[in-house]
CSV table of C-alpha atoms and ligand atoms in Angstrom, one decimal:
chain,number,residue,atom,x,y,z
O,1,MET,CA,107.5,113.6,201.8
O,2,PRO,CA,110.0,116.6,201.4
O,3,TRP,CA,108.5,119.2,199.1
O,4,HIS,CA,111.3,119.0,196.5
O,5,LEU,CA,110.4,115.3,196.0
O,6,ALA,CA,106.9,115.7,196.2
O,7,ALA,CA,107.0,118.0,193.4
O,8,THR,CA,109.5,116.0,191.1
O,9,PHE,CA,108.2,114.0,188.2
O,10,ARG,CA,109.3,112.2,185.1
O,11,ASP,CA,106.9,112.3,182.4
O,12,ASP,CA,107.3,108.7,181.5
O,13,GLU,CA,104.2,108.4,179.5
O,14,VAL,CA,105.0,111.2,177.2
O,15,MET,CA,107.8,112.3,174.7
O,16,PHE,CA,109.4,115.6,175.4
O,17,GLU,CA,108.6,117.1,172.1
O,18,ILE,CA,110.5,120.2,171.2
O,19,VAL,CA,107.7,122.5,169.7
O,20,SER,CA,110.0,125.7,169.0
O,21,ALA,CA,113.7,126.3,168.6
O,22,ARG,CA,115.5,129.4,167.6
O,23,PHE,CA,119.0,130.9,168.1
O,24,ILE,CA,118.7,134.1,170.1
O,25,ALA,CA,122.7,134.6,170.0
O,26,PRO,CA,125.6,132.7,168.6
O,27,ASP,CA,125.6,129.3,170.2
O,28,ILE,CA,122.6,130.2,172.4
O,29,LYS,CA,119.3,128.6,171.5
O,30,MET,CA,115.9,128.9,173.0
O,31,PHE,CA,113.6,126.0,173.0
O,32,GLY,CA,110.0,125.3,173.8
O,33,VAL,CA,109.6,121.8,175.1
O,34,ARG,CA,106.6,120.0,176.0
O,35,ALA,CA,106.7,119.0,179.8
O,36,ALA,CA,103.3,119.5,181.2
O,37,ARG,CA,104.0,118.3,184.8
O,38,VAL,CA,107.3,120.5,185.1
O,39,ALA,CA,105.2,123.4,183.7
O,40,GLU,CA,102.5,122.7,186.4
O,41,HIS,CA,104.7,122.6,189.4
O,42,TRP,CA,107.7,124.9,188.5
O,43,SER,CA,108.5,128.1,190.5
O,44,PRO,CA,111.2,130.7,189.5
O,45,GLY,CA,114.7,129.6,190.3
O,46,GLN,CA,114.0,125.8,189.8
O,47,PHE,CA,115.7,123.7,187.1
O,48,VAL,CA,115.4,120.5,185.2
O,49,ILE,CA,117.6,117.7,184.4
O,50,VAL,CA,117.6,116.7,180.7
O,51,ARG,CA,118.9,113.9,178.8
O,52,VAL,CA,119.1,114.5,175.1
O,53,ASN,CA,119.0,110.8,174.2
O,54,ALA,CA,118.8,107.5,176.1
O,55,ILE,CA,122.5,107.1,176.3
O,56,GLY,CA,123.3,110.6,177.0
O,57,GLU,CA,124.6,112.2,180.1
O,58,ARG,CA,122.3,114.2,182.4
O,59,ILE,CA,122.6,118.1,182.5
O,60,PRO,CA,121.0,120.7,184.6
O,61,LEU,CA,119.0,123.6,182.7
O,62,THR,CA,117.1,126.4,184.3
O,63,VAL,CA,113.5,126.8,183.2
O,64,ALA,CA,113.4,130.3,181.9
O,65,ASP,CA,109.7,130.4,181.6
O,66,VAL,CA,106.4,128.0,181.6
O,67,ASP,CA,103.1,128.2,179.8
O,68,ARG,CA,100.7,126.3,182.0
O,69,THR,CA,98.1,126.3,179.4
O,70,THR,CA,100.0,124.5,176.8
O,71,GLY,CA,102.2,122.6,179.1
O,72,VAL,CA,105.3,124.1,177.4
O,73,ILE,CA,108.6,125.1,179.3
O,74,THR,CA,111.2,127.4,177.9
O,75,LEU,CA,114.9,126.4,178.1
O,76,ILE,CA,117.7,128.5,176.9
O,77,VAL,CA,121.0,126.6,176.2
O,78,GLN,CA,124.5,127.9,175.5
O,79,ALA,CA,126.5,125.4,173.6
O,80,VAL,CA,129.7,124.9,175.7
O,81,GLY,CA,130.5,121.2,175.4
O,82,LYS,CA,129.5,117.9,173.8
O,83,THR,CA,125.9,117.7,175.3
O,84,THR,CA,124.8,121.1,175.1
O,85,SER,CA,126.4,121.3,171.4
O,86,LEU,CA,124.1,118.1,170.7
O,87,LEU,CA,121.1,119.6,172.2
O,88,ASN,CA,121.5,122.9,170.1
O,89,GLN,CA,121.6,120.8,166.9
O,90,LEU,CA,118.0,119.7,167.6
O,91,ASP,CA,115.0,121.5,166.1
O,92,SER,CA,111.2,121.6,166.3
O,93,GLY,CA,109.5,118.4,166.0
O,94,ASP,CA,112.5,116.6,167.6
O,95,ASP,CA,112.3,114.9,171.1
O,96,LEU,CA,114.3,114.9,174.3
O,97,ALA,CA,114.8,111.7,176.2
O,98,ASP,CA,114.1,113.0,179.5
O,99,VAL,CA,113.1,116.2,181.2
O,100,ALA,CA,113.0,115.6,185.0
O,101,GLY,CA,112.0,118.1,187.6
O,102,PRO,CA,111.4,120.7,188.7
O,103,PHE,CA,114.5,120.6,191.0
O,104,GLY,CA,115.9,123.0,193.5
O,105,ALA,CA,114.5,125.4,196.0
O,106,PRO,CA,112.5,128.3,194.4
O,107,SER,CA,114.0,131.7,194.6
O,108,ASP,CA,113.1,133.6,197.6
O,109,ILE,CA,110.6,136.4,196.3
O,110,GLU,CA,109.3,139.0,198.6
O,111,ASP,CA,108.9,142.8,198.4
O,112,TYR,CA,112.6,143.9,199.2
O,113,GLY,CA,112.4,147.4,197.8
O,114,THR,CA,114.9,148.0,195.2
O,115,VAL,CA,116.4,144.7,193.8
O,116,VAL,CA,119.5,144.8,191.3
O,117,VAL,CA,119.6,141.6,189.1
O,118,VAL,CA,123.0,141.0,187.4
O,119,GLY,CA,123.1,138.5,184.6
O,120,GLY,CA,126.3,137.5,182.8
O,121,GLY,CA,126.2,135.6,179.5
O,122,VAL,CA,123.6,132.8,179.6
O,123,GLY,CA,123.3,133.7,183.4
O,124,THR,CA,120.7,136.3,182.1
O,125,ALA,CA,118.4,133.5,181.1
O,126,ILE,CA,118.7,131.8,184.5
O,127,ALA,CA,118.0,135.2,186.2
O,128,PHE,CA,115.1,136.2,184.1
O,129,PRO,CA,112.3,134.4,185.8
O,130,THR,CA,113.5,135.4,189.2
O,131,ALA,CA,113.8,139.2,188.0
O,132,ARG,CA,110.3,139.0,186.6
O,133,ALA,CA,109.0,137.5,189.8
O,134,MET,CA,110.8,140.2,191.9
O,135,ALA,CA,108.9,142.8,189.9
O,136,GLU,CA,105.6,141.1,190.2
O,137,ALA,CA,106.2,141.1,193.8
O,138,GLY,CA,106.2,144.8,193.9
O,139,ASN,CA,110.0,145.4,193.8
O,140,ARG,CA,111.7,148.2,191.7
O,141,VAL,CA,113.9,146.0,189.5
O,142,ILE,CA,117.1,147.2,188.0
O,143,VAL,CA,118.8,144.6,185.6
O,144,ILE,CA,122.3,144.8,184.6
O,145,VAL,CA,123.0,142.6,181.7
O,146,GLY,CA,126.5,141.7,180.6
O,147,GLY,CA,128.2,139.9,177.7
O,148,ARG,CA,131.6,139.6,176.1
O,149,SER,CA,130.2,141.6,173.0
O,150,GLY,CA,126.8,142.9,171.8
O,151,ASP,CA,125.8,139.8,169.9
O,152,LEU,CA,126.0,137.8,173.2
O,153,VAL,CA,123.7,140.0,175.4
O,154,ILE,CA,120.4,138.2,175.6
O,155,LEU,CA,116.7,139.0,176.6
O,156,ALA,CA,117.3,142.8,176.9
O,157,THR,CA,113.9,143.5,175.3
O,158,GLU,CA,111.9,141.0,177.4
O,159,LEU,CA,113.6,142.2,180.6
O,160,GLU,CA,112.6,145.9,179.5
O,161,ALA,CA,108.9,144.8,179.6
O,162,PHE,CA,109.1,144.7,183.6
O,163,ALA,CA,112.3,146.4,184.7
O,164,ALA,CA,112.5,149.8,185.9
O,165,GLU,CA,116.0,150.1,184.1
O,166,VAL,CA,118.0,147.7,182.0
O,167,VAL,CA,121.7,148.5,181.8
O,168,ILE,CA,123.7,146.6,179.2
O,169,THR,CA,127.5,146.4,179.6
O,170,THR,CA,129.8,144.7,177.0
O,171,ASP,CA,133.7,143.8,177.4
O,172,ASP,CA,134.3,145.3,173.9
O,173,GLY,CA,131.7,148.3,174.1
O,174,SER,CA,129.9,146.9,170.9
O,175,ARG,CA,126.5,147.3,172.7
O,176,GLY,CA,125.5,149.5,175.7
O,177,ARG,CA,128.5,150.7,177.8
O,178,ARG,CA,132.0,149.3,177.4
O,179,GLY,CA,133.0,147.6,180.9
O,180,LEU,CA,131.9,144.9,183.5
O,181,VAL,CA,128.7,144.4,185.0
O,182,THR,CA,130.3,145.2,188.4
O,183,ASP,CA,131.2,148.7,187.2
O,184,ALA,CA,127.6,149.3,186.5
O,185,LEU,CA,126.5,147.8,189.8
O,186,ALA,CA,129.0,150.0,191.7
O,187,GLU,CA,127.4,153.1,189.9
O,188,VAL,CA,123.8,151.9,191.0
O,189,ILE,CA,125.0,151.3,194.7
O,190,ASP,CA,126.6,154.9,194.8
O,191,ARG,CA,123.4,156.4,193.3
O,192,GLU,CA,120.7,154.8,195.4
O,193,GLN,CA,119.6,152.6,198.2
O,194,VAL,CA,119.8,149.0,197.0
O,195,ASP,CA,118.0,146.4,199.3
O,196,ARG,CA,119.1,143.1,197.4
O,197,VAL,CA,121.3,141.8,194.6
O,198,VAL,CA,120.8,138.6,192.6
O,199,ALA,CA,123.9,137.8,190.5
O,200,ILE,CA,124.0,134.8,188.1
O,201,GLY,CA,126.8,134.2,185.6
O,202,PRO,CA,130.2,133.0,185.4
O,203,ILE,CA,131.9,132.2,188.8
O,204,PRO,CA,134.4,135.0,188.5
O,205,MET,CA,131.6,137.5,187.9
O,206,MET,CA,129.4,136.3,190.9
O,207,LYS,CA,132.6,136.4,193.1
O,208,ALA,CA,133.3,139.9,192.1
O,209,VAL,CA,129.6,141.0,192.8
O,210,ALA,CA,129.9,139.4,196.3
O,211,ASP,CA,133.2,141.2,196.9
O,212,LEU,CA,131.6,144.7,195.8
O,213,THR,CA,128.4,144.2,198.0
O,214,ARG,CA,130.1,142.8,201.0
O,215,PRO,CA,131.4,146.0,202.6
O,216,ASP,CA,127.8,147.5,202.5
O,217,SER,CA,126.3,144.3,203.8
O,218,ILE,CA,123.8,144.6,200.9
O,219,PRO,CA,122.1,141.1,200.9
O,220,THR,CA,123.3,139.3,197.7
O,221,VAL,CA,122.2,136.0,196.3
O,222,VAL,CA,124.0,134.0,193.7
O,223,SER,CA,122.9,130.8,191.7
O,224,LEU,CA,125.6,128.3,191.8
O,225,ASN,CA,126.5,126.0,188.7
O,226,PRO,CA,128.4,123.0,190.1
O,227,ILE,CA,128.2,119.6,188.2
O,228,MET,CA,124.9,117.9,188.9
O,229,VAL,CA,123.9,114.4,188.0
O,230,ASP,CA,120.7,113.3,189.6
O,231,GLY,CA,119.5,116.6,191.1
O,232,THR,CA,117.9,114.9,194.1
O,233,GLY,CA,120.7,115.0,196.6
O,234,MET,CA,121.9,111.3,195.9
O,235,CYS,CA,125.2,111.5,193.8
O,236,GLY,CA,126.9,114.4,195.8
O,237,GLY,CA,128.3,115.8,192.5
O,238,CYS,CA,126.8,119.2,193.3
O,239,ARG,CA,128.6,119.7,196.8
O,240,VAL,CA,129.5,123.3,197.6
O,241,LEU,CA,131.1,125.0,200.5
O,242,VAL,CA,128.9,127.6,202.0
O,243,ASP,CA,129.7,129.3,205.3
O,244,GLY,CA,132.3,126.5,205.9
O,245,SER,CA,129.6,123.9,205.6
O,246,THR,CA,128.9,121.3,202.7
O,247,LYS,CA,125.8,121.9,200.9
O,248,PHE,CA,124.1,120.2,198.1
O,249,ALA,CA,123.2,122.9,195.4
O,250,CYS,CA,120.6,120.7,193.9
O,251,MET,CA,118.6,120.5,197.1
O,252,ASP,CA,119.8,123.4,199.4
O,253,GLY,CA,120.2,125.8,196.4
O,254,PRO,CA,120.9,126.6,193.7
O,255,GLU,CA,120.7,130.0,195.2
O,256,PHE,CA,122.9,130.9,198.2
O,257,ASP,CA,124.1,133.9,200.2
O,258,ALA,CA,126.9,135.3,198.0
O,259,HIS,CA,128.7,136.4,201.0
O,260,GLN,CA,129.0,132.9,202.5
O,261,VAL,CA,130.0,130.8,199.3
O,262,ASP,CA,133.5,129.6,198.7
O,263,PHE,CA,133.8,130.4,195.1
O,264,ASP,CA,137.4,129.0,194.8
O,265,VAL,CA,136.3,125.5,195.8
O,266,LEU,CA,133.4,125.8,193.2
O,267,ALA,CA,135.8,126.7,190.6
O,268,ILE,CA,138.2,124.0,191.3
O,269,ARG,CA,135.6,121.3,191.3
O,270,ASN,CA,133.9,122.5,188.2
O,271,ARG,CA,137.4,122.1,186.5
O,272,ALA,CA,137.7,118.4,187.6
O,273,TYR,CA,136.5,116.6,184.5
O,274,ARG,CA,137.9,119.4,182.0
O,275,PRO,CA,140.3,117.0,180.2
O,276,PHE,CA,137.5,114.5,179.7
O,277,GLU,CA,135.0,117.3,178.5
O,278,THR,CA,137.5,118.5,176.1
O,279,GLU,CA,138.2,115.1,174.6
O,280,GLN,CA,134.4,114.3,174.4
O,281,LEU,CA,133.9,117.7,172.5
O,282,ARG,CA,136.8,117.0,170.2
O,283,ARG,CA,135.4,113.8,169.3
O,284,PHE,CA,131.9,115.1,168.9
O,285,GLY,CA,133.2,117.8,166.4
O,286,ALA,CA,135.1,115.1,164.5
O,287,CYS,CA,131.8,113.1,164.1
O,288,SER,CA,129.3,115.9,163.4
B,301,LIG,P1,131.1,119.8,179.1
B,301,LIG,O1,132.1,120.0,178.2
B,301,LIG,O2,130.7,118.4,179.5
B,301,LIG,O3,131.3,120.6,180.4
B,301,LIG,C1,131.7,122.2,180.2
B,301,LIG,C2,131.4,122.8,181.6
B,301,LIG,O4,130.0,122.7,181.9
B,301,LIG,C3,132.2,121.9,182.7
B,301,LIG,O5,133.5,122.4,182.9
B,301,LIG,C4,131.4,122.2,184.0
B,301,LIG,O6,131.6,123.4,184.5
B,301,LIG,C5,130.0,122.2,183.4
B,301,LIG,N1,129.4,120.9,183.4
B,301,LIG,C6,129.6,119.9,182.8
B,301,LIG,N2,128.8,118.8,183.0
B,301,LIG,C7,127.9,119.5,184.0
B,301,LIG,C8,126.7,118.8,184.7
B,301,LIG,N3,126.4,117.6,184.5
B,301,LIG,N4,126.2,119.7,185.5
B,301,LIG,C9,126.5,121.0,185.7
B,301,LIG,N5,127.6,121.5,185.0
B,301,LIG,C10,128.3,120.8,184.2
B,301,LIG,N6,123.5,126.2,181.0
B,301,LIG,C11,122.6,126.8,180.1
B,301,LIG,O7,123.1,127.0,178.9
B,301,LIG,N7,121.4,127.2,180.4
B,301,LIG,C12,120.8,127.0,181.6
B,301,LIG,O8,119.6,127.4,181.7
B,301,LIG,C13,121.6,126.5,182.5
B,301,LIG,N8,121.1,126.2,183.9
B,301,LIG,C14,121.8,125.6,184.7
B,301,LIG,C15,121.2,125.5,186.1
B,301,LIG,C16,122.0,124.8,187.0
B,301,LIG,C17,121.4,124.6,188.4
B,301,LIG,C18,123.4,124.2,186.6
B,301,LIG,C19,124.1,123.7,187.8
B,301,LIG,C20,123.9,124.5,185.6
B,301,LIG,C21,123.2,125.1,184.7
B,301,LIG,N9,123.6,125.4,183.2
B,301,LIG,C22,123.0,126.0,182.4
B,301,LIG,C23,125.1,124.9,182.8
B,301,LIG,C24,125.0,123.5,182.0
B,301,LIG,O9,124.3,122.6,182.9
B,301,LIG,C25,126.2,123.2,181.5
B,301,LIG,O10,126.9,124.0,180.7
B,301,LIG,C26,126.2,121.8,180.8
B,301,LIG,O11,126.0,120.7,181.7
B,301,LIG,C27,127.5,121.6,180.1
B,301,LIG,O12,127.4,120.3,179.6
B,301,LIG,P2,128.3,119.8,178.1
B,301,LIG,O13,128.3,118.4,178.1
B,301,LIG,O14,127.9,120.6,177.0
B,301,LIG,O15,129.7,120.5,178.5
B,302,LIG,FE1,123.4,114.9,192.7
B,302,LIG,FE2,123.0,117.2,193.8
B,302,LIG,S1,123.1,116.7,191.7
B,302,LIG,S2,123.4,115.4,194.9
B,303,LIG,MG1,129.3,117.1,179.3
């Protein structure tokens, strides 16, 4: 059996209890969820597919951390539409209908030397476990965390626990330095040898990082965020174009060589259901 299916479980016999829930930024909530089998089999870079309730849609969420002793996984969720808004209304003591996984290929973790991890918005939460695993593997890890404003910068303190350096950038200069994560990355590349870059965030950010590191051929990895439904390679929803070939992000990724990714196709496909999503959110807002 392929490894990604061998390690895949649905904890049918248990409810997925939320054991902790707190906002860490406006509209960004950190949850502790009891999901023992996911906690047992998870590696950095992998995600779960969650259903908030029995009639709800499936959404992918990266596992930010696990506690194997308690069987609790950490999810960090930014409310951007109906399902994530519904999820972020839940609190400690509530249950999730489904937490399936872990899905996706684990991050490639080796001792590369100096690794720069770039996180934009909630992408920082997705990058967090990979950054920590890179540090544990012996890399010198420099983290660049970006947000539109200071209140949207997350996990800076947690990253400082293992990173050699944490650089914060905000669009409005309200925290750290004013500017884009790519400005800070360009300075690090000018200053010292960079052996690998991991960039996770909005599509334009990941594309800009890829464009920046391509001339120097710095190996660069991005975690792609196409629409996913089943997470097991069956629905085809997560098709992405990499080096001219179709790949399934849920199985072949979500991490790919940034220099090979067609970001324009990814952006177009992610916009495909925008009118329906906007209408769903409008109706949800009218009801809640
Ligand atoms: P909608 O209004 O339905 O959609 C808003 C936008 O979200 C869409 O335009 C589309 O770009 C995207 N989206 C919608 N449905 C899906 C779907 N089924 N799968 C993927 N994207 C979708 N977000 C977090 O806040 N934290 C995470 O840790 C996290 N990890 C992710 C890991 C992976 C591998 C992927 C692919 C996405 C991840 N996301 C994460 C994004 C998250 O899945 C979407 O924000 C969420 O599905 C939006 O659902 P919605 O109904 O609230 O918004
Ligand atoms: Fe269905 Fe990847 S999510 S094939
Ligand atoms: Mg939705």
